[in-house]
Short mmCIF file of C-alpha atoms in Angstrom, two decimals:
data_model
loop_
_atom_site.label_atom_id
_atom_site.label_comp_id
_atom_site.label_asym_id
_atom_site.label_seq_id
_atom_site.Cartn_x
_atom_site.Cartn_y
_atom_site.Cartn_z
CA MET A 11 0.18 -0.22 -0.04
CA ASN A 12 2.64 2.37 0.74
CA THR A 13 4.87 1.66 -2.18
CA ALA A 14 7.47 3.96 -3.53
CA LEU A 15 5.35 5.58 -6.32
CA SER A 16 2.79 6.17 -4.05
CA ARG A 17 4.89 8.25 -1.83
CA LEU A 18 6.49 10.06 -5.02
CA ASN A 19 2.87 11.14 -5.71
CA THR A 20 1.85 12.04 -2.77
CA ILE A 21 5.15 14.48 -2.29
CA PHE A 22 4.83 15.47 -6.45
CA ALA A 23 0.48 16.58 -5.17
CA PHE A 24 2.41 18.35 -2.09
CA THR A 25 4.74 20.20 -3.63
CA LEU A 26 2.41 21.48 -6.81
CA SER A 27 0.11 22.56 -3.84
CA VAL A 28 2.39 24.74 -2.21
CA MET A 29 3.93 26.20 -5.54
CA ALA A 30 0.04 27.10 -6.46
CA GLY A 31 -0.40 28.53 -3.14
CA LEU A 32 3.35 30.56 -3.37
CA THR A 33 2.13 31.58 -6.79
CA PHE A 34 -1.08 33.13 -5.52
CA LEU A 35 0.41 35.23 -2.63
CA CYS A 36 2.56 36.33 -5.46
CA PHE A 37 -0.07 37.83 -7.38
CA LEU A 38 -2.03 38.99 -4.03
CA SER A 39 1.70 40.93 -3.38
CA THR A 40 0.97 43.07 -6.65
CA PHE A 41 -2.41 43.00 -7.46
CA PHE A 42 -3.86 46.30 -5.81
CA ASN A 43 -0.76 48.21 -7.72
CA GLU A 44 -2.39 50.66 -10.18
CA HIS A 45 -0.09 50.61 -13.22
CA LYS A 46 -0.63 54.24 -14.16
CA ALA A 47 1.67 56.99 -15.69
CA ASP A 48 1.35 60.23 -17.12
CA VAL A 49 1.18 60.59 -20.79
CA ALA A 50 1.74 63.63 -22.67
CA ILE A 51 0.51 63.48 -26.56
CA ASN A 52 0.87 66.13 -29.16
CA THR A 53 0.06 65.96 -32.80
CA GLY A 54 2.23 68.11 -35.90
CA LYS A 55 0.65 67.48 -39.05
CA VAL A 56 -2.53 65.74 -39.53
CA ILE A 57 -3.96 64.86 -43.17
CA VAL A 58 -6.78 62.53 -44.40
CA LYS A 59 -6.60 60.78 -47.99
CA ASN A 60 -9.26 59.23 -50.15
CA VAL A 61 -7.70 55.66 -51.72
CA PRO A 62 -8.91 52.36 -52.46
CA ASP A 63 -8.88 49.94 -50.07
CA TYR A 64 -7.44 47.25 -52.22
CA SER A 65 -8.75 43.96 -49.95
CA ALA A 66 -12.04 45.71 -49.56
CA GLY A 67 -13.15 45.51 -53.09
CA ARG A 68 -11.39 48.87 -54.39
CA GLU A 69 -13.91 50.75 -52.36
CA LYS A 70 -12.43 54.43 -51.85
CA ASN A 71 -12.12 54.94 -47.96
CA ASP A 72 -10.21 57.34 -45.96
CA LEU A 73 -6.87 57.00 -44.91
CA GLY A 74 -5.17 59.48 -42.04
CA PHE A 75 -1.86 60.50 -42.00
CA VAL A 76 -0.57 61.66 -38.17
CA VAL A 77 2.45 63.01 -37.01
CA PHE A 78 2.48 62.32 -33.28
CA ASP A 79 4.60 63.65 -30.14
CA LEU A 80 5.14 60.89 -27.32
CA GLN A 81 6.49 61.56 -23.84
CA THR A 82 5.94 59.47 -20.60
CA ASP A 83 7.96 57.63 -17.61
CA ILE A 84 6.46 54.24 -17.48
CA LEU A 85 8.65 53.45 -14.11
CA PHE A 86 6.87 57.19 -12.38
CA LEU A 87 3.27 56.39 -10.57
CA ASP A 88 1.65 56.93 -7.69
CA CYS A 89 1.17 53.46 -5.75
CA PRO A 90 -1.22 53.36 -2.63
CA TRP A 91 1.06 54.29 0.75
CA LEU A 92 0.69 50.90 1.98
CA LEU A 93 2.56 49.11 -1.50
CA THR A 94 5.46 51.91 -1.35
CA THR A 95 6.35 50.85 1.86
CA PHE A 96 7.26 46.97 0.84
CA LEU A 97 7.54 47.48 -3.28
CA PRO A 98 9.33 49.48 -5.49
CA GLN A 99 7.72 52.01 -7.16
CA GLY A 100 6.62 51.67 -10.94
CA ILE A 101 4.88 49.83 -13.21
CA PHE A 102 7.90 47.37 -13.21
CA ASN A 103 8.41 45.38 -10.23
CA TRP A 104 9.47 42.00 -9.58
CA ASN A 105 5.92 40.62 -10.69
CA VAL A 106 6.14 42.23 -14.02
CA LYS A 107 8.15 40.61 -17.18
CA GLN A 108 7.02 43.03 -19.85
CA LEU A 109 4.82 46.15 -21.17
CA PHE A 110 2.99 45.99 -24.16
CA LEU A 111 2.14 49.54 -25.05
CA TYR A 112 0.00 51.08 -27.70
CA LEU A 113 -1.12 53.96 -29.12
CA PHE A 114 -5.10 53.95 -30.69
CA ALA A 115 -7.54 56.63 -31.81
CA GLU A 116 -10.80 56.60 -31.02
CA TYR A 117 -13.37 58.05 -32.86
CA GLU A 118 -17.79 58.30 -34.06
CA THR A 119 -18.31 58.03 -37.18
CA GLU A 120 -22.90 58.34 -38.60
CA ASP A 121 -22.62 55.05 -39.46
CA HIS A 122 -20.56 53.62 -36.17
CA LYS A 123 -21.07 54.78 -32.58
CA LEU A 124 -17.24 53.71 -31.71
CA ASN A 125 -14.28 53.00 -33.72
CA GLN A 126 -10.92 52.34 -32.28
CA VAL A 127 -7.85 52.17 -34.35
CA VAL A 128 -4.47 51.01 -33.04
CA ILE A 129 -1.69 53.06 -34.84
CA TRP A 130 1.19 52.67 -33.13
CA ASP A 131 2.86 50.03 -30.55
CA LYS A 132 6.04 48.79 -28.71
CA ILE A 133 6.99 46.02 -26.27
CA ILE A 134 9.25 47.38 -22.98
CA LYS A 135 10.50 44.52 -21.30
CA ARG A 136 12.22 44.74 -17.87
CA GLY A 137 15.37 46.20 -17.75
CA GLU A 138 14.90 48.00 -20.82
CA ASN A 139 14.67 52.14 -20.97
CA SER A 140 11.00 52.48 -20.11
CA VAL A 141 11.15 56.44 -20.63
CA LEU A 142 9.35 57.22 -24.10
CA ASP A 143 10.11 60.48 -25.57
CA TYR A 144 9.06 60.39 -29.28
CA LYS A 145 9.40 63.72 -31.55
CA LYS A 146 7.63 63.68 -34.76
CA ALA A 147 7.01 59.92 -34.71
CA ASN A 148 4.80 58.76 -37.97
CA THR A 149 1.93 56.15 -36.89
CA LYS A 150 3.38 52.33 -37.71
CA TYR A 151 -0.15 51.14 -38.94
CA TYR A 152 -2.19 52.38 -41.45
CA PHE A 153 -5.07 54.48 -40.07
CA TRP A 154 -7.54 53.01 -42.05
CA ASP A 155 -11.53 54.17 -41.50
CA PHE A 156 -14.23 51.68 -42.80
CA GLY A 157 -16.21 54.62 -45.20
CA ASN A 158 -15.49 58.24 -45.16
CA GLY A 159 -15.57 58.88 -41.51
CA LEU A 160 -11.88 61.06 -40.93
CA ARG A 161 -12.68 63.79 -43.50
CA SER A 162 -13.82 66.50 -41.30
CA ASN A 163 -14.40 64.49 -38.28
CA LYS A 164 -13.63 67.36 -35.46
CA ASN A 165 -13.24 64.66 -32.42
CA VAL A 166 -10.77 61.82 -32.82
CA THR A 167 -8.69 61.18 -29.19
CA LEU A 168 -5.74 59.69 -29.36
CA SER A 169 -4.86 57.34 -26.20
CA LEU A 170 -2.11 55.21 -25.05
CA SER A 171 -2.68 52.15 -22.91
CA TRP A 172 -0.81 48.89 -22.17
CA ASN A 173 -1.10 45.29 -20.77
CA VAL A 174 0.91 44.53 -17.60
CA ILE A 175 2.59 40.97 -18.74
CA PRO A 176 2.95 39.66 -14.95
CA ASN A 177 4.94 36.33 -14.01
CA ALA A 178 1.63 35.29 -12.20
CA GLY A 179 -2.12 36.80 -12.14
CA THR A 180 -4.25 38.86 -14.45
CA LEU A 181 -3.09 40.19 -17.61
CA PRO A 182 -4.38 44.00 -16.83
CA LYS A 183 -5.39 46.61 -19.45
CA ILE A 184 -4.41 50.27 -18.27
CA GLN A 185 -5.12 53.55 -20.09
CA GLY A 186 -2.29 56.15 -19.33
CA VAL A 187 -3.51 59.71 -17.69
CA GLY A 188 -4.28 61.86 -20.43
CA GLN A 189 -5.39 62.24 -24.14
CA HIS A 190 -5.10 64.57 -27.07
CA LYS A 191 -7.96 65.26 -29.56
CA ILE A 192 -7.49 66.37 -33.07
CA GLU A 193 -9.33 67.63 -35.89
CA PHE A 194 -9.08 66.08 -39.27
CA PRO A 195 -9.16 68.70 -41.96
CA SER A 196 -12.50 69.23 -44.58
CA GLU A 197 -10.64 68.74 -47.58
CA TYR A 198 -8.79 65.59 -49.15
CA SER A 199 -4.83 66.18 -49.46
CA PRO A 200 -4.23 65.49 -53.13
CA ASN A 201 -2.40 61.89 -54.04
CA ARG A 202 -1.54 60.09 -57.01
CA PHE A 203 -4.97 57.99 -56.58
CA GLN A 204 -7.33 60.78 -57.64
#
């Protein structure tokens, strides 16, 4: 009844239970961190073109071009009082492997109440420089609108968000503190497609 195999099974099950409990305690130690940081976004050149979208059957859709400035220090944030006593300040603590940052535009059109388009992203791993200071950066991805909702749109909001990739625990989606509203021009910019 008490064979070596059953004893190994008991030791293995007990070890897994202890590891699961320790992992849960690790998760709880950083669960209440807010992971917020101030973000400063500004735009320079903003133009809109009406070009054929070849993936959608050559219909003409709006394509926005945005040149932006982005400044933030991911390490700086205000933690709750109790957590600053035991843990280092900043989003990067011992339970964070990396951050996935993305800049997105959010706007409303007549056809769609909510439009969200990711126009830039970056992965920051632990130990890398977490201070972002971009001047006159171009979008990384095309800013397509499904239709003609960018021209004369006066209420497009740029925001920076990030996903915290932890060693143990949930994957929170955090929005930075600070947004920037842009206005697209009322005339299409001339291009070779028209």
